[in-house]
C-alpha positions as a printed Julia matrix, in Angstrom:
340×3 Matrix{Float64}:
  87.81  112.98   82.16
  90.27  110.79   80.28
  92.28  108.53   82.56
  95.92  109.63   82.72
  98.57  106.97   82.08
 102.27  106.43   82.81
 102.92  107.3    79.17
 101.11  110.63   79.53
 103.1   111.55   82.63
 106.33  110.52   80.96
 105.53  112.69   77.92
 104.79  115.69   80.17
 108.16  115.45   81.9
 110.13  114.14   78.94
 111.15  110.92   80.69
 110.59  107.19   80.09
 107.61  105.16   81.3
 110.02  103.15   83.45
 111.22  106.33   85.19
 107.64  107.42   85.89
 106.81  103.97   87.26
 109.78  104.11   89.63
 108.85  107.63   90.76
 105.25  106.62   91.47
 106.52  103.64   93.48
 108.89  105.96   95.41
 112.0   104.14   94.18
 115.38  105.3    95.49
 116.7   105.05   91.9
 115.03  108.38   91.01
 116.15  111.75   92.34
 114.05  113.17   95.15
 113.29  116.37   93.23
 111.97  114.53   90.15
 110.03  112.06   92.29
 108.21  114.85   94.12
 107.3   116.59   90.83
 106.0   113.38   89.21
 104.07  112.27   92.31
 102.49  115.73   92.68
 101.5   115.83   89.0
 100.09  112.27   89.18
  98.01  113.1    92.25
  96.66  116.36   90.78
  95.58  114.46   87.65
  93.99  111.55   89.58
  96.44  108.98   88.26
  95.48  105.39   89.18
  98.08  102.63   88.66
  97.36  100.19   85.85
  98.39   96.95   87.53
  98.74   95.05   84.27
 101.04   97.72   82.8
 103.11   97.83   85.98
 103.36   94.04   86.02
 104.79   94.07   82.5
 107.43   96.52   83.63
 108.2    94.67   86.84
 107.88   91.15   85.34
 105.55   90.32   88.24
 101.83   90.72   88.92
 101.93   89.72   92.62
  98.79   87.77   91.76
  97.97   84.07   92.06
  95.32   82.39   89.91
  93.1    79.79   91.61
  90.78   77.43   89.71
  88.31   75.25   91.61
  85.68   72.95   90.09
  82.74   73.58   92.42
  81.99   76.56   94.66
  79.06   74.72   96.32
  81.44   72.15   97.79
  82.49   73.36  101.25
  85.86   71.64  100.91
  86.83   73.93   98.04
  85.66   76.99   99.99
  87.94   75.94  102.86
  90.85   75.46  100.46
  90.23   78.87   98.89
  90.25   80.47  102.34
  93.59   78.84  103.16
  95.13   79.91   99.83
  94.04   83.53  100.23
  95.21   83.7   103.86
  98.81   82.79  102.97
  98.8    84.76   99.71
  97.7    87.95  101.51
 100.32   87.44  104.22
 102.99   87.21  101.5
 101.73   90.31   99.67
  99.87   88.53   96.85
  96.33   88.95   95.58
  94.32   86.07   94.14
  92.05   85.72   91.13
  89.61   82.91   91.85
  87.83   81.12   88.99
  85.26   78.33   88.97
  85.26   75.69   86.23
  81.8    74.34   87.22
  83.01   70.79   86.38
  83.16   71.9    82.73
  86.15   70.99   80.59
  85.29   73.79   78.18
  85.14   76.42   80.91
  88.31   75.04   82.49
  90.14   75.41   79.16
  88.97   79.0    78.63
  89.96   79.88   82.19
  93.46   78.52   81.62
  93.79   80.63   78.47
  92.86   83.79   80.39
  95.22   83.07   83.28
  97.99   82.13   80.84
  97.88   85.61   79.27
 100.3    87.17   81.77
  97.72   88.04   84.41
  99.15   85.83   87.19
 102.55   84.79   88.54
 101.42   81.27   89.36
  98.45   78.91   89.35
  96.78   76.73   91.99
  94.19   74.35   90.59
  91.97   71.34   91.18
  90.94   69.57   87.97
  87.4    68.87   86.81
  86.21   65.27   87.08
  86.78   64.64   83.37
  89.98   66.62   82.78
  91.97   63.45   82.16
  89.81   62.87   79.08
  90.48   66.34   77.73
  93.21   68.3    75.97
  93.36   70.66   78.98
  95.86   68.28   80.59
  98.43   68.81   77.83
  97.82   72.56   77.84
  98.3    72.7    81.61
 101.47   70.62   81.27
 102.78   73.18   78.77
 102.05   76.03   81.19
 103.72   74.21   84.1
 106.9    73.37   82.24
 107.59   76.55   80.29
 105.78   79.55   81.73
 104.54   79.86   85.32
 104.65   77.63   88.42
 101.64   75.39   88.97
 100.43   73.59   92.1
  97.64   71.04   91.82
  95.54   70.0    94.8
  93.0    67.26   95.55
  92.14   66.31   91.95
  95.53   65.96   90.28
  97.08   64.22   87.29
 100.29   62.2    87.09
 100.75   63.6    83.58
 101.51   67.06   84.94
 104.96   67.67   86.44
 104.41   70.11   89.28
 104.01   70.35   93.05
 100.85   68.73   94.41
  98.85   68.58   97.63
  96.53   65.58   97.89
  94.33   63.86  100.44
  95.01   60.21  101.25
  91.71   59.17   99.68
  92.47   55.45   99.64
  93.19   55.43  103.37
  90.12   57.56  104.12
  87.86   55.11  102.25
  89.48   52.2   104.09
  89.35   53.73  107.58
  85.79   55.0   107.23
  84.54   51.6   106.11
  86.38   49.92  108.98
  84.71   52.33  111.37
  81.31   51.21  110.09
  82.33   47.57  110.56
  83.6    48.24  114.08
  80.2    49.65  115.14
  78.49   46.5   113.85
  77.51   47.43  110.28
  77.71   44.68  107.64
  75.78   45.94  104.61
  77.59   49.16  103.72
  76.56   51.05  100.57
  78.44   53.89   98.87
  76.74   56.91   97.29
  79.14   58.69   94.93
  78.65   61.77   92.72
  82.37   61.65   91.78
  82.68   58.19   90.26
  84.73   59.46   87.28
  87.36   61.18   89.41
  90.52   59.59   90.76
  89.6    60.6    94.29
  86.24   58.83   94.04
  87.9    55.71   92.64
  90.54   55.69   95.4
  87.92   56.0    98.15
  86.0    53.06   96.71
  89.2    51.01   96.44
  89.82   51.7   100.14
  86.22   50.66  100.87
  86.72   47.37   98.99
  89.97   46.68  100.85
  88.26   47.15  104.23
  85.44   44.78  103.24
  87.93   42.15  102.09
  90.03   42.47  105.23
  86.94   41.86  107.37
  85.57   38.93  105.36
  82.7    40.82  103.71
  82.08   40.18  100.03
  82.05   43.18   97.7
  78.72   43.68   95.91
  78.69   46.01   92.87
  75.01   46.68   93.55
  75.96   48.5    96.75
  77.72   51.28   94.79
  75.29   54.0    93.71
  76.78   56.32   91.07
  74.74   59.49   90.82
  74.85   62.23   88.19
  73.52   65.82   88.4
  70.46   64.96   86.3
  69.6    61.82   88.28
  66.56   61.67   90.58
  68.27   60.92   93.9
  64.97   59.98   95.6
  64.27   57.37   92.95
  67.83   56.04   92.94
  67.77   55.73   96.73
  64.48   53.79   96.54
  66.12   51.23   94.28
  69.12   50.96   96.6
  67.1    50.6    99.81
  64.93   47.93   98.18
  67.97   46.06   96.87
  69.18   44.84  100.24
  68.78   45.5   103.96
  71.35   48.27  104.31
  72.69   49.37  107.7
  75.32   51.92  106.62
  75.69   54.57  103.91
  79.01   56.14  102.95
  78.41   59.36  100.98
  81.39   60.81   99.13
  80.46   64.47   99.52
  78.63   66.62  102.06
  75.62   67.81  100.07
  74.87   64.25   98.98
  75.18   63.03  102.59
  72.68   65.64  103.85
  70.2    64.84  101.05
  70.54   61.09  101.6
  69.93   61.41  105.34
  66.75   63.38  104.66
  65.51   60.77  102.15
  66.27   57.89  104.51
  64.36   59.54  107.37
  61.38   60.3   105.1
  61.15   56.58  104.35
  60.75   55.78  108.03
  64.29   54.67  108.87
  65.84   55.82  112.13
  69.32   57.34  111.9
  71.48   55.88  113.36
  69.48   53.01  114.88
  68.52   51.48  111.51
  71.1    53.08  109.22
  74.35   54.85  110.09
  75.56   57.57  107.7
  78.98   59.14  107.12
  79.79   61.88  104.61
  82.91   63.55  103.27
  83.91   67.18  103.99
  83.22   68.57  107.42
  81.22   71.64  106.43
  78.52   73.73  108.07
  75.55   71.79  106.66
  76.49   68.55  108.37
  76.71   70.17  111.81
  73.2    71.58  111.89
  71.01   68.85  110.41
  69.27   66.42  112.75
  70.93   64.19  113.7
  74.26   66.0   113.27
  76.33   64.02  110.81
  79.55   62.07  111.28
  81.94   63.41  108.63
  85.39   62.86  107.19
  87.39   66.08  107.52
  89.85   66.64  104.66
  91.44   69.68  106.34
  90.73   71.97  103.37
  92.1    75.15  104.96
  95.43   73.44  105.7
  95.59   72.1   102.12
  95.03   75.63  100.8
  97.74   77.06  103.04
 100.18   74.34  101.98
  99.45   74.84   98.26
  99.84   78.61   98.59
 103.2    78.3   100.39
 104.51   75.84   97.78
 103.48   78.07   94.88
 104.84   81.32   96.3
 108.16   79.62   97.05
 108.38   78.57   93.38
 107.45   82.09   92.24
 110.05   83.76   94.44
 112.78   81.21   93.74
 112.49   80.8    89.94
 115.97   79.32   89.59
 115.45   76.65   92.24
 116.25   73.13   91.1
 114.42   71.43   93.96
 112.4    68.44   92.7
 108.63   68.68   92.65
 106.89   67.45   95.82
 103.6    65.72   96.49
 102.29   66.43   99.99
  99.82   63.81  101.27
  97.32   65.0   103.89
  95.65   62.51  106.24
  91.92   62.82  106.97
  90.15   62.8   110.34
  86.78   61.31  111.28
  84.53   63.75  113.15
  82.08   61.5   115.0
  78.59   62.92  115.64
  75.08   61.49  115.99
  74.47   59.93  112.55
  76.47   56.79  113.42
  75.83   54.19  116.11
  78.0    54.25  119.2
  80.74   51.65  119.47
  79.57   48.88  121.81
């Protein structure tokens, strides 16, 4: 059976599509008698609302687009949960998209979401977005079409509301924690060396070393890529110097590194203490349970969602764009030595 449309119903009753739409939505602007007739006819003919068509009539989709770079990163899952929680409470649906750290996929996703399917956009950029034309395209969207909120991985080139983690402070405080428990040779394992957040964490790490009279050694920074053999890279690092602490800039890397270190006969935390970023499920259930930096992803998602919906619902607001900075917390478990 052919799907019946607003146009078909309007033709049957000799009224406009707008009138049919209002009748279906039980609007007080339509007479009760006509509403009942249209609603009865629509039900008998199994009419299902076309949300895109209705959104064009209402100038609103009640939908928020969300673009994240990596679904395997527990931090982004937490953020997504927070975004959806607030969006649903406010009567909005979300369309979630994954860029897979691909500039090309990120660009195509922006084109789809820019085609009138969403009222606003919440996004974290890929690691290499600042090298790509997507930045200028996103800037164009933010300034002339729909509200945009960036979180975590952001760009100063885009004028919009932002929610970020204090990555510099987190790198500094985490390194100081290592130093306070007696660690001197602290290495960093980073799969996000090209991103601003990775760079800020390492700058914080360097500052903590300098403050405590420890010389920075470039050889203690291990930049890893998806195609790299982590086992081999870790062998080089562990042979380079007697290391007593490893700072891993994401959770999956931290769990893998701890497993490699243990396989090579090191005791965690007696020989080497390990801290990772993002307090996800993996880190809780490995042995020993891992000390992690919590970035409060759910709260970041809630904050981003509130900021975006406020912009959507107050389109004429002249309030300046805000950047909310979220502090991290250190969740201490068994992968680090106890403070003496």
